[in-house]
PDB file of C-alpha atoms in Angstrom:
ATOM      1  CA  UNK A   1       7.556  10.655 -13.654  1.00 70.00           C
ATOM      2  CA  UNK A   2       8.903  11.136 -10.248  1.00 70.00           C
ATOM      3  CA  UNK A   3       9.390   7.904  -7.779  1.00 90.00           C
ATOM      4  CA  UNK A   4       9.825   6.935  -4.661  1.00 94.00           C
ATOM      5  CA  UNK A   5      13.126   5.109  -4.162  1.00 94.00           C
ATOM      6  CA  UNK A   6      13.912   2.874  -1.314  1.00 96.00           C
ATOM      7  CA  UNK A   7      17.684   0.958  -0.443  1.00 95.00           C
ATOM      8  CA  UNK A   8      18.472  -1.218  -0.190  1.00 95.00           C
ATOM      9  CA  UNK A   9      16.627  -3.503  -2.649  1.00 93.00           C
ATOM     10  CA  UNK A  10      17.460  -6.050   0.111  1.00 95.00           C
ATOM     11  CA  UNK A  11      18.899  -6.544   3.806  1.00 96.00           C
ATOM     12  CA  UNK A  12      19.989  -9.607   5.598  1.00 96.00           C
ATOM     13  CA  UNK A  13      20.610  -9.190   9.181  1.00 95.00           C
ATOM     14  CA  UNK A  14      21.137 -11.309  12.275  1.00 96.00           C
ATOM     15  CA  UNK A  15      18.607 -11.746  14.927  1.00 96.00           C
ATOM     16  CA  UNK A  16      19.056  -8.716  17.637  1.00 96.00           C
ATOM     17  CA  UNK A  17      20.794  -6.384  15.281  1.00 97.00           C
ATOM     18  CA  UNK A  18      19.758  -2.948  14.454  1.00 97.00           C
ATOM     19  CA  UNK A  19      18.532  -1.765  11.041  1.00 97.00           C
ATOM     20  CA  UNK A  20      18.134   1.079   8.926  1.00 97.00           C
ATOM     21  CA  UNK A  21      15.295   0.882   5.982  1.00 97.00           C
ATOM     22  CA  UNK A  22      15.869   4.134   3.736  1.00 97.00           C
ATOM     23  CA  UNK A  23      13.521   6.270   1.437  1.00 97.00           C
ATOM     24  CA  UNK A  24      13.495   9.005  -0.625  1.00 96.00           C
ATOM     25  CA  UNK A  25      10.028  10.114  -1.316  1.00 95.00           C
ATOM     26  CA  UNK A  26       9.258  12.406  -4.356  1.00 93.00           C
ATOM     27  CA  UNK A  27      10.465  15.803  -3.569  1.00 90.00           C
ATOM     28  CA  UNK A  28       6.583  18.102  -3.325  1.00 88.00           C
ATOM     29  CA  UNK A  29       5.400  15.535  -0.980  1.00 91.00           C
ATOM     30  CA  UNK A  30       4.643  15.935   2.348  1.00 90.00           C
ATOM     31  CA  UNK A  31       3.425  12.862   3.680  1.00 92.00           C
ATOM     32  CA  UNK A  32       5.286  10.050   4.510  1.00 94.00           C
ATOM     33  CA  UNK A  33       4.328   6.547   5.203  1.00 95.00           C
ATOM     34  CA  UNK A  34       5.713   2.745   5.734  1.00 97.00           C
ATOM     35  CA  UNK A  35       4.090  -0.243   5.288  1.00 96.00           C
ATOM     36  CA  UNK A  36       4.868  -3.812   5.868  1.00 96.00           C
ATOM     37  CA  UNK A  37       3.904  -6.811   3.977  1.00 92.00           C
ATOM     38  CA  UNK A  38       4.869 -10.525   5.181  1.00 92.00           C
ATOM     39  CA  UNK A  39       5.101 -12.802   2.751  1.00 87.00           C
ATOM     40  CA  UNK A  40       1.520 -14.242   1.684  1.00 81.00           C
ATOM     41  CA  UNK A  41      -0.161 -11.461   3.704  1.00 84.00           C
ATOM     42  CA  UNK A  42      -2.023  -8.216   3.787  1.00 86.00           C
ATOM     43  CA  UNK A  43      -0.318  -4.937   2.997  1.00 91.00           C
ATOM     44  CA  UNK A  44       0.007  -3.629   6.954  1.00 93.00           C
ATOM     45  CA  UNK A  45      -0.028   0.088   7.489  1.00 93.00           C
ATOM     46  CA  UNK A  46       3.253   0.863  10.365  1.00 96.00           C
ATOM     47  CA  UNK A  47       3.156   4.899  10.241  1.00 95.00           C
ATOM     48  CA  UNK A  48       2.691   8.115   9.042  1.00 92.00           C
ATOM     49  CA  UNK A  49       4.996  11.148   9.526  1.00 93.00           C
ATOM     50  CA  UNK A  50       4.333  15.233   8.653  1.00 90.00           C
ATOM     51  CA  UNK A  51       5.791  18.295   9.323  1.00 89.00           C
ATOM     52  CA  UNK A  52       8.708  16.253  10.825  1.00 90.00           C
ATOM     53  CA  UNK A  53       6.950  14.236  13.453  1.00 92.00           C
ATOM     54  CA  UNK A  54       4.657  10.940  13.591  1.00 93.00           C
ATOM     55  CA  UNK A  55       0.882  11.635  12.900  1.00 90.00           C
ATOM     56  CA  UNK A  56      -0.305   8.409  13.405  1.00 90.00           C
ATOM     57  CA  UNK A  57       1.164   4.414  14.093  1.00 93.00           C
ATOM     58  CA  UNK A  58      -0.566   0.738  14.431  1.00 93.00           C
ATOM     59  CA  UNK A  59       0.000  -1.191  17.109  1.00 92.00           C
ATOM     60  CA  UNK A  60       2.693  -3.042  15.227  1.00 93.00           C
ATOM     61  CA  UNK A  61       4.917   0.049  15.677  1.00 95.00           C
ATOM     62  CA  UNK A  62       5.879  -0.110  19.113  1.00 93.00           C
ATOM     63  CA  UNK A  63       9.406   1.216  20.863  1.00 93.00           C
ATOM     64  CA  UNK A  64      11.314  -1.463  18.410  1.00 95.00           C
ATOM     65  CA  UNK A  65      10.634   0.870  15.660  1.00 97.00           C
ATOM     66  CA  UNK A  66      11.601   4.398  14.857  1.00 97.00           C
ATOM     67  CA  UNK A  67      11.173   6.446  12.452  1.00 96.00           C
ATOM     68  CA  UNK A  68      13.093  10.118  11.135  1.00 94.00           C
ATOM     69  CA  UNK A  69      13.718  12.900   8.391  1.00 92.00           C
ATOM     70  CA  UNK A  70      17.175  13.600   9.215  1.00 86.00           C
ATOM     71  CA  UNK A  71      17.470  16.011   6.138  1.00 86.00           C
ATOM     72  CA  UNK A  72      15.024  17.200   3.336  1.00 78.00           C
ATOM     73  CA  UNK A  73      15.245  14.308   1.131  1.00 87.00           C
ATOM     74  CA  UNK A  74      15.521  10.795   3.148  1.00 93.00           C
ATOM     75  CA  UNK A  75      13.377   9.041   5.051  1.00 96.00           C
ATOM     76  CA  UNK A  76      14.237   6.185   7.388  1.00 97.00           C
ATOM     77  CA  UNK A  77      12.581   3.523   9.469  1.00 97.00           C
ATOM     78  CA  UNK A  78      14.811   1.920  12.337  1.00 97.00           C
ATOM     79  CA  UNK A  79      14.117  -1.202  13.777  1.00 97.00           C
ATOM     80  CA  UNK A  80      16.123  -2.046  16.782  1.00 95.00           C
ATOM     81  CA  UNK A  81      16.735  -5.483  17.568  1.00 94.00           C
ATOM     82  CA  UNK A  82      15.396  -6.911  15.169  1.00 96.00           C
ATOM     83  CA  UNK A  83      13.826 -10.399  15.373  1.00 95.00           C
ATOM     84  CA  UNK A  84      12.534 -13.253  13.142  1.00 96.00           C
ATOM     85  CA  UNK A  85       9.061 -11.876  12.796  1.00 95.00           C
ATOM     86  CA  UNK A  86      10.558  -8.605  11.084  1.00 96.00           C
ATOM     87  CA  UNK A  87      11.262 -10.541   8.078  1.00 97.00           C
ATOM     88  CA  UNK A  88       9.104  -9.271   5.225  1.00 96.00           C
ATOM     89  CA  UNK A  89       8.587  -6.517   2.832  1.00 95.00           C
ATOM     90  CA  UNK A  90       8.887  -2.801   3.844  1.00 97.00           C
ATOM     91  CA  UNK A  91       7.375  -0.415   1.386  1.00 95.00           C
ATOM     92  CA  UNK A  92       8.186   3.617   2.063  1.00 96.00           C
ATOM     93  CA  UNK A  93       5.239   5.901   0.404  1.00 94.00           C
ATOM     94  CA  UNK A  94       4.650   9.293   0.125  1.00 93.00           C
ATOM     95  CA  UNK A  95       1.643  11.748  -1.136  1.00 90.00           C
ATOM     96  CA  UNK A  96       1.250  15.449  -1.741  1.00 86.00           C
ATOM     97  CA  UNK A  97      -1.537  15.851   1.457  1.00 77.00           C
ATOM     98  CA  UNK A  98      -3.557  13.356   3.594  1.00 64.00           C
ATOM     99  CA  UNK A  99      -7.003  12.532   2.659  1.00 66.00           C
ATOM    100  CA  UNK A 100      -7.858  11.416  -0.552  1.00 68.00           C
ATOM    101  CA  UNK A 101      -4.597  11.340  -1.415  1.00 76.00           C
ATOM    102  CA  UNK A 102      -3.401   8.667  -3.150  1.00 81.00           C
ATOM    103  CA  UNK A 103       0.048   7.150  -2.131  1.00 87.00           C
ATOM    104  CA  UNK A 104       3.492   6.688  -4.523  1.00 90.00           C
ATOM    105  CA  UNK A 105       5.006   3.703  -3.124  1.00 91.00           C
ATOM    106  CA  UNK A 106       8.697   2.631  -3.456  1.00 92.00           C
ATOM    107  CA  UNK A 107       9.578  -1.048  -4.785  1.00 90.00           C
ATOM    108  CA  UNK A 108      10.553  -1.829  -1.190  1.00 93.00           C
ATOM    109  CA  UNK A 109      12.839  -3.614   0.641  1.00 96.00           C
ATOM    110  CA  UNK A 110      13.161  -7.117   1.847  1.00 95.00           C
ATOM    111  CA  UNK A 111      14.156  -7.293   5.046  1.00 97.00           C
ATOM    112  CA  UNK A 112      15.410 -11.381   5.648  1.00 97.00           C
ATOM    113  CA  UNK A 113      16.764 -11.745   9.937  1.00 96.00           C
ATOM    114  CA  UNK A 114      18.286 -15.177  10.348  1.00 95.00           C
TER     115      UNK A 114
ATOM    116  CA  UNK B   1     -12.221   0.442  12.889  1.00 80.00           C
ATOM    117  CA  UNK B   2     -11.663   0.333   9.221  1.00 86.00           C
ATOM    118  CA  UNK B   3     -11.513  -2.923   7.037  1.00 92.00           C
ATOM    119  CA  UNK B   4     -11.628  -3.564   3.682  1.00 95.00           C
ATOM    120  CA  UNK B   5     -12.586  -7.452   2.556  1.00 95.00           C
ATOM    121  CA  UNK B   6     -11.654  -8.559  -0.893  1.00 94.00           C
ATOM    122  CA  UNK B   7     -13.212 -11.177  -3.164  1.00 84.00           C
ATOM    123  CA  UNK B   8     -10.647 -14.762  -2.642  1.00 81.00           C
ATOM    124  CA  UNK B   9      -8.309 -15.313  -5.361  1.00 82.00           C
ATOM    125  CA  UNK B  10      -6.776 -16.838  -6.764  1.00 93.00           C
ATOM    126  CA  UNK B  11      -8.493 -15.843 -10.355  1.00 95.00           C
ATOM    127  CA  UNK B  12      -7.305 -16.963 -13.777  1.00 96.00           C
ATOM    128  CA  UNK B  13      -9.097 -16.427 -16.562  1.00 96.00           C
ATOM    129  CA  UNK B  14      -8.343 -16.352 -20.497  1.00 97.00           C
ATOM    130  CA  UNK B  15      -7.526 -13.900 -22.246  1.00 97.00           C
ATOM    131  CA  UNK B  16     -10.102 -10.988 -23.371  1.00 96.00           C
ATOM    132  CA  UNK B  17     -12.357 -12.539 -20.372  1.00 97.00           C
ATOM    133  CA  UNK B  18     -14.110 -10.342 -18.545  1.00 97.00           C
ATOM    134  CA  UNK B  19     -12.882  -9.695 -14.819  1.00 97.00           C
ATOM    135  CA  UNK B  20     -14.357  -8.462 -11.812  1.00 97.00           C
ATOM    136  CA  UNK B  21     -12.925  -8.585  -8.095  1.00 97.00           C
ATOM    137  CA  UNK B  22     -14.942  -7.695  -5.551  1.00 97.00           C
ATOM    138  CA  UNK B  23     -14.658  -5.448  -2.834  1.00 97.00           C
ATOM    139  CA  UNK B  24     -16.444  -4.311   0.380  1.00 97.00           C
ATOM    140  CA  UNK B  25     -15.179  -2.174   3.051  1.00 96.00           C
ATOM    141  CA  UNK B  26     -16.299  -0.862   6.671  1.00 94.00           C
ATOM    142  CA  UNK B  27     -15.498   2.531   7.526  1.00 90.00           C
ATOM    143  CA  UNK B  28     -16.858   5.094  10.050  1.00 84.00           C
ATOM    144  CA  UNK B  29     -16.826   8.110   7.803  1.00 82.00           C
ATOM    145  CA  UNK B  30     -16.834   8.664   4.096  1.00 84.00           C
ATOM    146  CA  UNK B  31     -13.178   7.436   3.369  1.00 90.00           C
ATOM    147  CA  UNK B  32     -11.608   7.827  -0.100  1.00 91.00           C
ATOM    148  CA  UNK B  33     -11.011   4.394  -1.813  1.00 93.00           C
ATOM    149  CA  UNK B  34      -8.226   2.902  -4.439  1.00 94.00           C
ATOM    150  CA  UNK B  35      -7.302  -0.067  -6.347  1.00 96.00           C
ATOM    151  CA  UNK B  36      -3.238  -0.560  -6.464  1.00 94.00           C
ATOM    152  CA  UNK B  37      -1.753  -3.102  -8.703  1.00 95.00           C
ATOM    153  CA  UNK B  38       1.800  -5.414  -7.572  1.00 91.00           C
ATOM    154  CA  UNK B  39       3.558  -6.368 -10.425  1.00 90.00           C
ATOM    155  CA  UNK B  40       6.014  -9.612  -9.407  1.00 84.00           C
ATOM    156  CA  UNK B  41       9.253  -7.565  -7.657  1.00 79.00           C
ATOM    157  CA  UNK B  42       7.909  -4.494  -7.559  1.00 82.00           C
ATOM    158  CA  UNK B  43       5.563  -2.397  -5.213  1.00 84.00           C
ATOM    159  CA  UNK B  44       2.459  -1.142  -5.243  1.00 88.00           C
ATOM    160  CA  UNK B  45       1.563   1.262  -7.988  1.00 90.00           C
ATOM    161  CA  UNK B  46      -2.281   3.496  -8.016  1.00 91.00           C
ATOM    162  CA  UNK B  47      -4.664   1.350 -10.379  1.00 95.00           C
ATOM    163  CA  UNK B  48      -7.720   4.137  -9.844  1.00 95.00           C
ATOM    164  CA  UNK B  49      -9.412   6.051  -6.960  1.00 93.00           C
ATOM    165  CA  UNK B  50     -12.773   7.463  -6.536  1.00 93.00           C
ATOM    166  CA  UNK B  51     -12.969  10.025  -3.375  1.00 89.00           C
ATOM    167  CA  UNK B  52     -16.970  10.274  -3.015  1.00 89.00           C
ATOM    168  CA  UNK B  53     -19.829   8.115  -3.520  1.00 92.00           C
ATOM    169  CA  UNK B  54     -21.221   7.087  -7.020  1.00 95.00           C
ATOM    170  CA  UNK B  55     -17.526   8.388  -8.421  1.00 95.00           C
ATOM    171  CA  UNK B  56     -16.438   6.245 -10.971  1.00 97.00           C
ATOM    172  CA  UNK B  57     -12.566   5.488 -10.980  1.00 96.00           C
ATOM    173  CA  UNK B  58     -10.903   4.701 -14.391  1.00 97.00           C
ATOM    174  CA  UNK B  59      -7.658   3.731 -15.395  1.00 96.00           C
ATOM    175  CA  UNK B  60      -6.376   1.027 -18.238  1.00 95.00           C
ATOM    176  CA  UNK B  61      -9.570  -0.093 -19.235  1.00 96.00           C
ATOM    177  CA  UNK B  62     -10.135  -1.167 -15.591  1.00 98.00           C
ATOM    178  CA  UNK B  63     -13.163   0.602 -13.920  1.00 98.00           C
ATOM    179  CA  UNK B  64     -14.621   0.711 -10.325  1.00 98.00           C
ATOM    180  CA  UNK B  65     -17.614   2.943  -9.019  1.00 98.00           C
ATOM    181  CA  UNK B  66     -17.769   3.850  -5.170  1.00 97.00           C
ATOM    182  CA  UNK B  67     -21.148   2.730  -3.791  1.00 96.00           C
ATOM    183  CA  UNK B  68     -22.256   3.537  -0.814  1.00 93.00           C
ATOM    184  CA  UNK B  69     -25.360   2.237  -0.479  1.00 94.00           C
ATOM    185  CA  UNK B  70     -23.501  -1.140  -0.866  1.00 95.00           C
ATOM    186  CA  UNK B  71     -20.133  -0.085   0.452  1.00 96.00           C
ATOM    187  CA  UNK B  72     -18.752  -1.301  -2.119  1.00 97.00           C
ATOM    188  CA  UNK B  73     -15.733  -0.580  -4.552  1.00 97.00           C
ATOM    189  CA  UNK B  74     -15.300  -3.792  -6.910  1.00 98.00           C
ATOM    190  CA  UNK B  75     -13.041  -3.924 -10.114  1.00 98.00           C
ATOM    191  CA  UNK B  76     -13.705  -4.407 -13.423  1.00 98.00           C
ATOM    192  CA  UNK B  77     -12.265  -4.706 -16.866  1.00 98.00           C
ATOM    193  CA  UNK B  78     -14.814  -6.266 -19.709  1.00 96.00           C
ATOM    194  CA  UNK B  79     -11.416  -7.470 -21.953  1.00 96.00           C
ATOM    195  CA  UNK B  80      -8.137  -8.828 -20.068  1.00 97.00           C
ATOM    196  CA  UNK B  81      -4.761  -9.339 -21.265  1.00 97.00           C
ATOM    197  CA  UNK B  82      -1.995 -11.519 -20.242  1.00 96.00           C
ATOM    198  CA  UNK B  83       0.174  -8.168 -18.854  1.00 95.00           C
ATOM    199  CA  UNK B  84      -2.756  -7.539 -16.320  1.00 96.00           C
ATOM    200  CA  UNK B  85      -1.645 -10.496 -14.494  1.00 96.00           C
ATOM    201  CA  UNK B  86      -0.395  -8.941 -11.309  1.00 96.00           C
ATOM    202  CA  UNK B  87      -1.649  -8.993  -7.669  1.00 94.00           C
ATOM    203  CA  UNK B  88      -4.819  -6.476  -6.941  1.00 96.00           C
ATOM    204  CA  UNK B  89      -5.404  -4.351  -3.966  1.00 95.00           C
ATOM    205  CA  UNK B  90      -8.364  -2.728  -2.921  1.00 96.00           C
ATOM    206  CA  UNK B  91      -7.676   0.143  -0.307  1.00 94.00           C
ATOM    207  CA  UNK B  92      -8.950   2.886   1.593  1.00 92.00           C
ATOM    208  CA  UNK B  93      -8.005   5.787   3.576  1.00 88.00           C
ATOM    209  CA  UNK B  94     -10.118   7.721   5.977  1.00 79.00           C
ATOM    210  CA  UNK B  95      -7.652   9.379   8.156  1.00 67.00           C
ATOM    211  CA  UNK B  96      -6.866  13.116   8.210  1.00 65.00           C
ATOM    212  CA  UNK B  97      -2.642  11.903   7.830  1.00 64.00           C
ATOM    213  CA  UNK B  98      -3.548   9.488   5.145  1.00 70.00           C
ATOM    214  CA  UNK B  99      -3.109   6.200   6.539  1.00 83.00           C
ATOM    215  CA  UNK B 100      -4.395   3.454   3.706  1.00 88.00           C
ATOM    216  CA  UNK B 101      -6.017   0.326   4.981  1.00 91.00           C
ATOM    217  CA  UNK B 102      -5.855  -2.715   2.598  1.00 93.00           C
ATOM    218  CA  UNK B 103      -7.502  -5.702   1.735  1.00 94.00           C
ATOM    219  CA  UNK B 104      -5.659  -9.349   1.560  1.00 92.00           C
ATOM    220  CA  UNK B 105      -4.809  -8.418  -2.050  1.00 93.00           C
ATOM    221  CA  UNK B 106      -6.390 -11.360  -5.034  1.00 94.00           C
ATOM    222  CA  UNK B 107      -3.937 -12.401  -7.640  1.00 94.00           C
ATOM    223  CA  UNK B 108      -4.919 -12.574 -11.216  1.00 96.00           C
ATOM    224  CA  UNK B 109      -3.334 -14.546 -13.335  1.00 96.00           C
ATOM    225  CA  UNK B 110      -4.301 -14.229 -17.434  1.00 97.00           C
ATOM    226  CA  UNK B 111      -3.432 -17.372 -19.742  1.00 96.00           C
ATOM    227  CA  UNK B 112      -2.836 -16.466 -23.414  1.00 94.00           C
TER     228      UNK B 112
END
């Protein structure tokens, strides 16, 4: 069965440095998503992207984030500067359409900033 | 906006127990709603979904039926086993792009 597949499994980064989170969703999908889930807490919805641009974000993805298809397979969420409230899980998802949909998500990746 | 509120955990039962973990949501519209299952180190994988009220999602011997009326969506599974211990999300999406809003997630923990 098809997966989503994120790298890496894991990231460790200082305080104020940029990161890349990367996805590959399954290949007939054309919804994207990422998610966020600090440790203990809720699953947090970040963004959605289609037909190469961002359909809808929470508040919790403001100008620090960023988010881009640079070729037909991978999908990547930036975080610039990071800081010590980025630590926690980032899960990349995909589906085939929008509503009713339901979402393939990737194992994630741990995202630790000392 | 949207919310979805899920029954505390944590639950631990024996097993072949019965389980149930509730779930309520608010929503403006008619959204479509989904349990996922997290296995420890791994992400979130579709348990069932039911798009429409009085749909009845099934999957695993786990079962949940969409009420309306209620607005509810809770799980249930009349014989657990030890592998079902995992962490349990209710969700929903209502959104044209898809965008899933989930509950705090109840762990479930089986003893043999």
């Amino acid at each position: 069965e098809p997966e989503v597949t994120q790298t890496p499994s894991h990231q460790v980064t200082q305080m104020g440095q940029e990161v890349i989170l990367r996805c590959v969703p399954i290949s007939n999908h054309l919804y994207f998503y990422w998610y966020r889930q600090i440790l203990g807490q809720k699953v947090e919805f970040l963004v959605s992207f289609y037909n190469n641009e961002i359909s809808e974000k929470s508040e919790i993805f403001d100008d620090q984030f960023s988010v881009e298809r640079p070729d037909g397979s991978n999908f990547t969420l930036k975080i610039r500067s990071t800081k010590l409230e980025d630590s926690a899980m980032y899960f990349c998802a995909s589906s085939e359409s929008g509503l009713s949909q339901p979402q393939h998500f990737g194992d994630g990746t741990r995202l630790s900033i000392l | 906006g949207d919310s979805v509120t899920q029954m505390e955990g944590p639950v631990t039962l024996s097993e072949e127990a019965f389980l149930t973990i509730n779930c309520t949501y608010t929503a403006t519209g008619y959204p479509s709603l989904f349990w996922y299952v997290q296995y420890p180190g791994e992400g979130l994988q579709l348990l069932l979904k039911a798009t429409k009220a009085d749909d009845k999602g099934s999957n695993k011997g786990f079962e949940a039926t969409y009420r309306k009326e209620t607005t509810s969506f809770h799980l249930e599974k009349g014989s657990v086993q030890v592998s079902d211990s995992a962490v349990y999300f209710c969700a929903l999406s209502e959104t044209n792009a898809g965008k899933s809003t989930f509950g705090d997630g109840t762990t479930l923990t089986v003893k043999p």
